[in-house]
PDB file of C-alpha atoms and ligand atoms in Angstrom:
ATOM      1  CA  UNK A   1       2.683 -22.359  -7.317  1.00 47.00           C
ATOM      2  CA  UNK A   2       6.189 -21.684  -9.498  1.00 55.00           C
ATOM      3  CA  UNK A   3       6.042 -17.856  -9.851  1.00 60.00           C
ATOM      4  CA  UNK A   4       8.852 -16.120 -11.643  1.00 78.00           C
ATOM      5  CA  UNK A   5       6.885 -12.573 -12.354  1.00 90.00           C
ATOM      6  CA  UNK A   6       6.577 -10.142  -9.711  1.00 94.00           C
ATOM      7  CA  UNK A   7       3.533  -9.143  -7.941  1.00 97.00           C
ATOM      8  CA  UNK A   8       3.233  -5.406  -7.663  1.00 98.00           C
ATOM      9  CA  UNK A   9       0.440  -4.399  -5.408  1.00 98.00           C
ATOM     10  CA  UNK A  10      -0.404  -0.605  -5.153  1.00 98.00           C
ATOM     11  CA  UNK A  11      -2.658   1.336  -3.186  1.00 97.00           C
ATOM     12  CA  UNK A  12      -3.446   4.762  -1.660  1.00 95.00           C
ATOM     13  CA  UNK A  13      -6.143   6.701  -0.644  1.00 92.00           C
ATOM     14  CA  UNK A  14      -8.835   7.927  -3.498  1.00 86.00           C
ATOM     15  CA  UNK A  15      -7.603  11.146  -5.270  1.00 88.00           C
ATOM     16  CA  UNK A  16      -3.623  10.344  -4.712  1.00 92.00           C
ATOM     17  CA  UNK A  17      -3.363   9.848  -8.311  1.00 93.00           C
ATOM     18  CA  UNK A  18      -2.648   6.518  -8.088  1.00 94.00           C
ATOM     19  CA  UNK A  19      -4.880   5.341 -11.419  1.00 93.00           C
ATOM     20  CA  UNK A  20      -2.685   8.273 -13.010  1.00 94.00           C
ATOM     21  CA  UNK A  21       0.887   6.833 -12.086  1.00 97.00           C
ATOM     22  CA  UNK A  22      -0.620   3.140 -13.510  1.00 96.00           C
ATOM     23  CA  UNK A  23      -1.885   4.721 -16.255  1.00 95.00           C
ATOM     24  CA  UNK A  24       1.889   6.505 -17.143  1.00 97.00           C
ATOM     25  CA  UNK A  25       3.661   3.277 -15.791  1.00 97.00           C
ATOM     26  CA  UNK A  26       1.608   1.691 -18.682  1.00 94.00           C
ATOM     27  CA  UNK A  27       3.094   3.735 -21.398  1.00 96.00           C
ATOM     28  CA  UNK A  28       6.590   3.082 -20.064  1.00 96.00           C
ATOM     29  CA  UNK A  29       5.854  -0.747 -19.853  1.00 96.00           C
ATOM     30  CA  UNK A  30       3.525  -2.352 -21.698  1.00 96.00           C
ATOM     31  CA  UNK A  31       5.170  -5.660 -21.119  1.00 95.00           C
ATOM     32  CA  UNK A  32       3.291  -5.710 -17.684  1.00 97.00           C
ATOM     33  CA  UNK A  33       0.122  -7.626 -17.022  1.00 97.00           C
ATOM     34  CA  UNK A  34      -2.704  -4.890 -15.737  1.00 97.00           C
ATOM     35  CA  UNK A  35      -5.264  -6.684 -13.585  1.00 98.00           C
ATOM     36  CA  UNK A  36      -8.731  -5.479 -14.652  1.00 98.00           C
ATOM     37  CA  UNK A  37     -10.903  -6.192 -11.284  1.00 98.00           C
ATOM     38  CA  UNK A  38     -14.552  -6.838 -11.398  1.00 98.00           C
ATOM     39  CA  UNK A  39     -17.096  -3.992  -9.543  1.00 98.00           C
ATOM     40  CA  UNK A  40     -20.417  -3.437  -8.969  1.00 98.00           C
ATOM     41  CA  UNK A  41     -20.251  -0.124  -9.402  1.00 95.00           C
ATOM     42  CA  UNK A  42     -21.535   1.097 -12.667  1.00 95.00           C
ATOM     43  CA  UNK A  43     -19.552   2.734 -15.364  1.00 95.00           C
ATOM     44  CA  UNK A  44     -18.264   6.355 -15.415  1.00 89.00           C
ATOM     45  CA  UNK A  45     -18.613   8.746 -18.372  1.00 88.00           C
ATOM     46  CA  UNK A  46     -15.720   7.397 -20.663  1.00 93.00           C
ATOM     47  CA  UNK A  47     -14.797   3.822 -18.873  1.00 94.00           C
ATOM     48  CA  UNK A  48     -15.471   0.869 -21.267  1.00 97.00           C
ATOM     49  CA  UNK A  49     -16.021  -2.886 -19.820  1.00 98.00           C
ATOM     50  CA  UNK A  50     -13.444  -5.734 -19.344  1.00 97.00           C
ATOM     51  CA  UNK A  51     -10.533  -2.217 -19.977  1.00 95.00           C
ATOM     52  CA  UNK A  52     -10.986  -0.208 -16.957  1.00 95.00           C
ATOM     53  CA  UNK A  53     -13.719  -2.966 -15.275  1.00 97.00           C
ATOM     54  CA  UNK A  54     -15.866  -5.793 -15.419  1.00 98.00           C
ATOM     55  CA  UNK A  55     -18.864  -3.724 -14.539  1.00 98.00           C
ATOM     56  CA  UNK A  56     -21.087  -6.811 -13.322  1.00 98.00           C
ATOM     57  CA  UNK A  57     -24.088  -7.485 -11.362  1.00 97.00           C
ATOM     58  CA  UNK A  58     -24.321  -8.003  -8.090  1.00 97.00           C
ATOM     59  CA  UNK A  59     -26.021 -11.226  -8.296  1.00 98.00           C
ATOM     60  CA  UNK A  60     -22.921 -12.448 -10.784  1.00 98.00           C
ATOM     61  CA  UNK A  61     -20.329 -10.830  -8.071  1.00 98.00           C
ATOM     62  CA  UNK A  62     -21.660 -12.652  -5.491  1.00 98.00           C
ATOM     63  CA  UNK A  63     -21.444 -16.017  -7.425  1.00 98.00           C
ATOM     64  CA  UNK A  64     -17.859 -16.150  -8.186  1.00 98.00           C
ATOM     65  CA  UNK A  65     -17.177 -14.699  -4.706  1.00 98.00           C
ATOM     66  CA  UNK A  66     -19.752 -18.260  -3.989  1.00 98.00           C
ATOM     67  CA  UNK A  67     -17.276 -19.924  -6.058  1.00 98.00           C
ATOM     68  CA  UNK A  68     -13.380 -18.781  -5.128  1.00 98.00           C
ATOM     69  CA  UNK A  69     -12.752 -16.917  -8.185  1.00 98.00           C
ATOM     70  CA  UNK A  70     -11.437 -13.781  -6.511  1.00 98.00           C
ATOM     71  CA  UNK A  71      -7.781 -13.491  -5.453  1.00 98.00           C
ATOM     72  CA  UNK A  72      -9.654 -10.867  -2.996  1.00 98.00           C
ATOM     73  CA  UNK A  73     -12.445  -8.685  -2.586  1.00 98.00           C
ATOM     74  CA  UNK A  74     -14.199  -5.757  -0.343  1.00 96.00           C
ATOM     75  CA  UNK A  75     -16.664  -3.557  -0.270  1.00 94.00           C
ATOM     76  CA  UNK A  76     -15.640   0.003  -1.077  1.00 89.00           C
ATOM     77  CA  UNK A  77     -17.849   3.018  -0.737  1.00 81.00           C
ATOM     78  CA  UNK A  78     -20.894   0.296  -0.954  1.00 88.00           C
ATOM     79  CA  UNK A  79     -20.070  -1.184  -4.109  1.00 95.00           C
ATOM     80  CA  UNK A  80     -17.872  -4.169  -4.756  1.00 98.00           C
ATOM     81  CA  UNK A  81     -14.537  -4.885  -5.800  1.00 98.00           C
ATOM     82  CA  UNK A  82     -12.654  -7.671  -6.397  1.00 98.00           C
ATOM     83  CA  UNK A  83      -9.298  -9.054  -8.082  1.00 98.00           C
ATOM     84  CA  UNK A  84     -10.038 -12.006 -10.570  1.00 98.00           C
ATOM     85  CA  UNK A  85      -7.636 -14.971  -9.413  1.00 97.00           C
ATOM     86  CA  UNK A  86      -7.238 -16.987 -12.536  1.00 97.00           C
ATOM     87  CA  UNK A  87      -5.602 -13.974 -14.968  1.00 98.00           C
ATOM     88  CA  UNK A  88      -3.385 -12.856 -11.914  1.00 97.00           C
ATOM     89  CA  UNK A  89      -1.999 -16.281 -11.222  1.00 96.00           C
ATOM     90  CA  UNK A  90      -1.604 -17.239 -15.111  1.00 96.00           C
ATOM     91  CA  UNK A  91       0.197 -14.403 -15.928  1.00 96.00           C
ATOM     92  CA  UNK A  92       2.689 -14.271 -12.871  1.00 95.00           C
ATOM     93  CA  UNK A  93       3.510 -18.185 -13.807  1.00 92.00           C
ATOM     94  CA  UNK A  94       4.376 -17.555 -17.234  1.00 93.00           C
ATOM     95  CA  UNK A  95       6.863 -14.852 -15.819  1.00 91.00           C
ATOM     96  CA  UNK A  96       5.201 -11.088 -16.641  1.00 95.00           C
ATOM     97  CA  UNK A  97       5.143  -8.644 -13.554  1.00 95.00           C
ATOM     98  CA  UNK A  98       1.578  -8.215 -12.672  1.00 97.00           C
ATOM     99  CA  UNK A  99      -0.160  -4.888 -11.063  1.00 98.00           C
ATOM    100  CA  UNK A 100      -2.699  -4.846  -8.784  1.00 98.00           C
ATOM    101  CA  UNK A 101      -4.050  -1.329  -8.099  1.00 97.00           C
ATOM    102  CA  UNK A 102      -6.815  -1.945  -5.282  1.00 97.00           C
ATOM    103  CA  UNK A 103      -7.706  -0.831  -1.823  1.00 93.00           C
ATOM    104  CA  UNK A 104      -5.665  -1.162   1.729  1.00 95.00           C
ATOM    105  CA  UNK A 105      -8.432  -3.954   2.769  1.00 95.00           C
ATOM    106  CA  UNK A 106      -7.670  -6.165  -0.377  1.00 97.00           C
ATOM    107  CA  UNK A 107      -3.904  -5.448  -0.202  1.00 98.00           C
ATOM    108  CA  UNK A 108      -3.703  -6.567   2.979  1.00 97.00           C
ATOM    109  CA  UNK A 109      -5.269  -9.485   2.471  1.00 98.00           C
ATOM    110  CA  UNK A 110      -3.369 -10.321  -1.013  1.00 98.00           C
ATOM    111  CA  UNK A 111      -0.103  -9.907   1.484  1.00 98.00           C
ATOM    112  CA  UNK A 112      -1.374 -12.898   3.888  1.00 97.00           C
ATOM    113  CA  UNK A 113      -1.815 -14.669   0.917  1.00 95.00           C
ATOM    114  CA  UNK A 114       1.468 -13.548  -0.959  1.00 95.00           C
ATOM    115  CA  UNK A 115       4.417 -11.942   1.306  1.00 95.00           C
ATOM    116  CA  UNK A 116       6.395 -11.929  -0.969  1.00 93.00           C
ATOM    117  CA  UNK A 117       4.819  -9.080  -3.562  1.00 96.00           C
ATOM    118  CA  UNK A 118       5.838  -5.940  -3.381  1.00 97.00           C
ATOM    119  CA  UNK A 119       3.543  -3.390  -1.374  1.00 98.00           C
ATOM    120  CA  UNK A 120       3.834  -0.260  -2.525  1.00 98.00           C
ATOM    121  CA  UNK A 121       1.508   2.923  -0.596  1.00 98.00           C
ATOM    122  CA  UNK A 122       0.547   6.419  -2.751  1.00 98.00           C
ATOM    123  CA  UNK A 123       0.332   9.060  -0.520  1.00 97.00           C
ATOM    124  CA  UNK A 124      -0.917  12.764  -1.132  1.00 95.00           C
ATOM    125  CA  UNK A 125       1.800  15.665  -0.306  1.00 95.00           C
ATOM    126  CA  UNK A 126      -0.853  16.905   2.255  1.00 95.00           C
ATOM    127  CA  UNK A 127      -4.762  16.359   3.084  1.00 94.00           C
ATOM    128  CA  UNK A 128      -5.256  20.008   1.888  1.00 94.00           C
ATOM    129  CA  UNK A 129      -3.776  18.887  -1.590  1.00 94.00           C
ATOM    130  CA  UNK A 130      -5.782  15.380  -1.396  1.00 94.00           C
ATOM    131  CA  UNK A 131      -9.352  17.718  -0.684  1.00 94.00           C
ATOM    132  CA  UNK A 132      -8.625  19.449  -3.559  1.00 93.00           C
ATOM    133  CA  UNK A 133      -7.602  16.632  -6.152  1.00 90.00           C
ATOM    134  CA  UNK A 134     -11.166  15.095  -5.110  1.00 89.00           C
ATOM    135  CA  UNK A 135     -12.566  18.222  -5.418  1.00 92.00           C
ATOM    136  CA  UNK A 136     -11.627  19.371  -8.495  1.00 90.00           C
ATOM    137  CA  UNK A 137     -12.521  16.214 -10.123  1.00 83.00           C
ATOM    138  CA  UNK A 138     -16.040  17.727 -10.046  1.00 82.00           C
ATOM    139  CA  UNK A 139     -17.548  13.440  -9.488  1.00 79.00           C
ATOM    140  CA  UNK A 140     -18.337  13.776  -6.161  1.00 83.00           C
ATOM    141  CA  UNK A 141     -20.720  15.214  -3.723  1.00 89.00           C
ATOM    142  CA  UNK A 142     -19.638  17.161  -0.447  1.00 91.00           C
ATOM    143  CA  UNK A 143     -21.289  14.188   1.344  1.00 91.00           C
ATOM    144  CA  UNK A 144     -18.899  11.381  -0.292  1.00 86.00           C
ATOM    145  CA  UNK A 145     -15.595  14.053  -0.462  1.00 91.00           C
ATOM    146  CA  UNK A 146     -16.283  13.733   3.478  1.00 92.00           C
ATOM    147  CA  UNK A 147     -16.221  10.035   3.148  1.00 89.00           C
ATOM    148  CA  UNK A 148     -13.337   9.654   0.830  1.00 88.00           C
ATOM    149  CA  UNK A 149     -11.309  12.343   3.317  1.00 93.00           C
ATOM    150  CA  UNK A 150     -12.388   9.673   6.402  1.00 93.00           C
ATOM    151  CA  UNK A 151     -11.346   6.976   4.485  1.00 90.00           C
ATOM    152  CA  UNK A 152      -8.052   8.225   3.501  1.00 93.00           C
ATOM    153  CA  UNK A 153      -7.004   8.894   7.337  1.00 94.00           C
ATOM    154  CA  UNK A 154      -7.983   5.590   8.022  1.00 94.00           C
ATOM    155  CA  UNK A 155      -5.844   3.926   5.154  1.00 94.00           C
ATOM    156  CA  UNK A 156      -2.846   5.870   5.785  1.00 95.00           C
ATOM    157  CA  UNK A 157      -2.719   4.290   9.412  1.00 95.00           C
ATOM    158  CA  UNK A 158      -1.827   1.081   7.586  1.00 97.00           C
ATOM    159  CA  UNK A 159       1.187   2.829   5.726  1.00 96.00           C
ATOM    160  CA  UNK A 160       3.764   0.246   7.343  1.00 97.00           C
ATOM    161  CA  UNK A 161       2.174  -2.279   6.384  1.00 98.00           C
ATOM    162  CA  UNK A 162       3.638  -1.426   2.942  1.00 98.00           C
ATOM    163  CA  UNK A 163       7.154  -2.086   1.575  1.00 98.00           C
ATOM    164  CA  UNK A 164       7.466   1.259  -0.466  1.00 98.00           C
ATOM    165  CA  UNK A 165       5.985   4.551  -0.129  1.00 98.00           C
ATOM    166  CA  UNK A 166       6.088   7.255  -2.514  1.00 98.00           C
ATOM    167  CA  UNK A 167       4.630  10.741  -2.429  1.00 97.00           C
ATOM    168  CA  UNK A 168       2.818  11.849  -5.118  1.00 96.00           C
ATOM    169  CA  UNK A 169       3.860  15.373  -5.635  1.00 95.00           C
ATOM    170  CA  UNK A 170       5.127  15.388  -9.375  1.00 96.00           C
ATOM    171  CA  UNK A 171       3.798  12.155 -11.426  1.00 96.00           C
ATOM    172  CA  UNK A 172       6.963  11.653 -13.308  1.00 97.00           C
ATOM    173  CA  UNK A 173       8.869  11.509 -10.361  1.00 98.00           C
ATOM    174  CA  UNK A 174       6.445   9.393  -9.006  1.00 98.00           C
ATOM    175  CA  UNK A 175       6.242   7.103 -11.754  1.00 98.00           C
ATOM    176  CA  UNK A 176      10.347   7.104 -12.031  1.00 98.00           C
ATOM    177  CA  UNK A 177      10.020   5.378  -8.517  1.00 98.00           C
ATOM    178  CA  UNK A 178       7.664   2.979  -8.656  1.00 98.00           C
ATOM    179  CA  UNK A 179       9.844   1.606 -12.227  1.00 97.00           C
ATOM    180  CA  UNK A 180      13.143   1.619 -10.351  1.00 98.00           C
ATOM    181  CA  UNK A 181      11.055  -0.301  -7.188  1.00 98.00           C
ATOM    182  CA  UNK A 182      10.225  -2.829  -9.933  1.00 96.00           C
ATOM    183  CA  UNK A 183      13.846  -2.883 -10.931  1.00 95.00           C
ATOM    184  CA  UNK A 184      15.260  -3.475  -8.094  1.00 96.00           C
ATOM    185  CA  UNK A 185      12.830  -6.426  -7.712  1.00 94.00           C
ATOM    186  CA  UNK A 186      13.938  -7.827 -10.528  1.00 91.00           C
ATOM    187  CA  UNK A 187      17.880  -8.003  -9.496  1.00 92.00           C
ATOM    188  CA  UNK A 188      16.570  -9.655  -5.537  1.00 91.00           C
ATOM    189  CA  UNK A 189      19.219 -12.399  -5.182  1.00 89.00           C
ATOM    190  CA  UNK A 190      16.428 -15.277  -4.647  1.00 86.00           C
ATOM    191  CA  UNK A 191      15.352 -14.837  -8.411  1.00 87.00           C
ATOM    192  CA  UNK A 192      19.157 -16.284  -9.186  1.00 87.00           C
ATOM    193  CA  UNK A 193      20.747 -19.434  -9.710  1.00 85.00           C
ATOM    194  CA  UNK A 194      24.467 -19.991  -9.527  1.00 83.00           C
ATOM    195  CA  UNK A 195      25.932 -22.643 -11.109  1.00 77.00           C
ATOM    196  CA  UNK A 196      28.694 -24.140  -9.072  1.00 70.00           C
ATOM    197  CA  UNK A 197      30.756 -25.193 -11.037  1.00 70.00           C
ATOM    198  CA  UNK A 198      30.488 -23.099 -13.680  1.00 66.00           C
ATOM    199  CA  UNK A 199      32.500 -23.390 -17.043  1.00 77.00           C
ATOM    200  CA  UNK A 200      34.223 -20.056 -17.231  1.00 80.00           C
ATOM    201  CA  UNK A 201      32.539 -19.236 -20.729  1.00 83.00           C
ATOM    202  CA  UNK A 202      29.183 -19.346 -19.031  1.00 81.00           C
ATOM    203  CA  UNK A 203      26.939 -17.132 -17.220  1.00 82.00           C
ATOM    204  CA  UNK A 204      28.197 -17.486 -13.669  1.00 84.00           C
ATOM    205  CA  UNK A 205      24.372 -16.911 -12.553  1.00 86.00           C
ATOM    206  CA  UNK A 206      20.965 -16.982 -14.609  1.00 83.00           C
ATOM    207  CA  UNK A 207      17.856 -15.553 -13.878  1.00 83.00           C
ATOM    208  CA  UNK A 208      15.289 -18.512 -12.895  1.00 76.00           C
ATOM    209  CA  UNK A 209      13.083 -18.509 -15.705  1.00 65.00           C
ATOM    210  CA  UNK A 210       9.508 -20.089 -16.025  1.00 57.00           C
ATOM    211  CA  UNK A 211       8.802 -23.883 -17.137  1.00 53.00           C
TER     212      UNK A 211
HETATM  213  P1  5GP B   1     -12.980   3.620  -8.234  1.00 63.78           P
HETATM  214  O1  5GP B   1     -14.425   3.271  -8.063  1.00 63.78           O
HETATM  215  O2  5GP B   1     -12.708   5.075  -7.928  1.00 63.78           O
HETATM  216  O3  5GP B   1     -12.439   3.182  -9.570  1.00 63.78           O
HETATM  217  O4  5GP B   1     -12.168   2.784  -7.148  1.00 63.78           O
HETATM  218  C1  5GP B   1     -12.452   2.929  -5.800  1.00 63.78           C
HETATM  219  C2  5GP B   1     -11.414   2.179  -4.985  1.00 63.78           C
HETATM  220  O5  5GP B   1     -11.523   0.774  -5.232  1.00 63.78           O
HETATM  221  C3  5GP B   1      -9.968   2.560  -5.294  1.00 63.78           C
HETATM  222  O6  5GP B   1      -9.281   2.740  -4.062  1.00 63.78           O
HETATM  223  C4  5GP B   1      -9.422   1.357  -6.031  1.00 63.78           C
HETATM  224  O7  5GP B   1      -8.032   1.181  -5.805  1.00 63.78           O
HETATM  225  C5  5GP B   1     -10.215   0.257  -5.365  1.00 63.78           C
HETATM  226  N1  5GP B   1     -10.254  -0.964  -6.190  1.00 63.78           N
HETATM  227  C6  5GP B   1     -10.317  -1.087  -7.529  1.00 63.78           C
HETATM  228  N2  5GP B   1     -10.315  -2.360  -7.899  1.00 63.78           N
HETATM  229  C7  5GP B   1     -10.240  -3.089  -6.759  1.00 63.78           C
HETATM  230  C8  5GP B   1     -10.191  -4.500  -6.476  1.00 63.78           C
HETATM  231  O8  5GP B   1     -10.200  -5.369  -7.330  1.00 63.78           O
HETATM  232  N3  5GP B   1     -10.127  -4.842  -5.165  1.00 63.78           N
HETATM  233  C9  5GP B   1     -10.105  -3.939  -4.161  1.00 63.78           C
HETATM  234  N4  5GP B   1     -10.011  -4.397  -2.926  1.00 63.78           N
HETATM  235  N5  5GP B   1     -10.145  -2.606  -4.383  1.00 63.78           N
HETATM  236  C10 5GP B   1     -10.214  -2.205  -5.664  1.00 63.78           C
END
């Protein structure tokens, strides 16, 4: 596959804010290509179908996991998630940066799949700060606050799996980084060409661009 885009993967445990930084990265660039996953879970107060999800079925989930549509998929707090494959691949080979904000189990296995996207890990400035983020969002029982805290110890023991991690103290900041991570992507020497023998009143290098 010719990809020219980048593929910006990011992940953190539930509460970190991480839907928040996407949400603010959105404003600041609209020009990227925001993967809408498919779930089985249903809709919260306020999320609309094929925006925030494809709310589907979990007969229809299982099919196109039958048939290799997903780029990948897990189960998270019993309900499904997965990444459609076609949008993701389309969009990265007509050269837009893509984002992919899903779980540590479907990161990982979009990394064996594609090294070379850029990993990027949300972390809470402390556990105490984390309980209370969940908490405060009033959507959760004490039963599945316990689970999301579990959860979140057990994803941030994959932390180096990730290329980048940024703590999410204040969102700006946060948001600042993850653009300049992006950035810098965008300069990485393999995306260049030089030309050797270059007429002096040409670019000496040009970005590799898409068919
Ligand atoms: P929520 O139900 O709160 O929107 O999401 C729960 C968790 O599922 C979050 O950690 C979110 O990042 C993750 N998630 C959302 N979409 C996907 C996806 O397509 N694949 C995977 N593996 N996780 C996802």
């Amino acid at each position: 596959m010719s990809v020219t885009g980048s593929l910006i993967v990011i992940s953190g445990p539930s509460g970190t804010g991480k839907g928040t930084i996407c949400k603010s990265l959105f404003q600041r660039r609209p020009d990227m290509f925001y993967s809408v996953s498919a779930t089985t879970r249903p809709p919260r107060a306020g999320e609309v179908d094929g925006i925030h999800y494809h709310f589907l079925g979990k007969q229809l989930f299982a099919e196109m996991v039958e048939r290799d549509e997903f780029l990948e998929w897990a189960e998270v707090y019993d309900n499904m998630y997965g990444t459609p494959k076609i949008p993701v691949t389309e969009a990265l080979q007509k050269g837009r940066d893509v984002l992919l904000e899903i779980d540590v189990q479907g990161a990982l296995k979009v990394k064996s799949k594609a090294p070379w996207g850029v990993y990027i890990f949300i972390v809470p400035p402390s556990l105490q700060i984390l309980r209370s983020r969940i908490v405060s969002r009033g959507t959760d029982s004490m039963e599945v606050i316990d689970k999301r805290m579990a959860k979140a110890l057990g994803e941030l023991a994959h932390l180096h799996e990730y290329n980048y991690v940024i703590i999410n103290d204040v969102l700006e900041d946060a948001v600042s980084k993850v653009e300049s991570i992006i950035n810098a992507e965008k300069c990485r020497s393999h995306r260049y060409q030089l030309f050797g023998n270059a007429d002096v009143n040409q670019p000496l290098v040009t970005e590799n661009v898409p068919e």
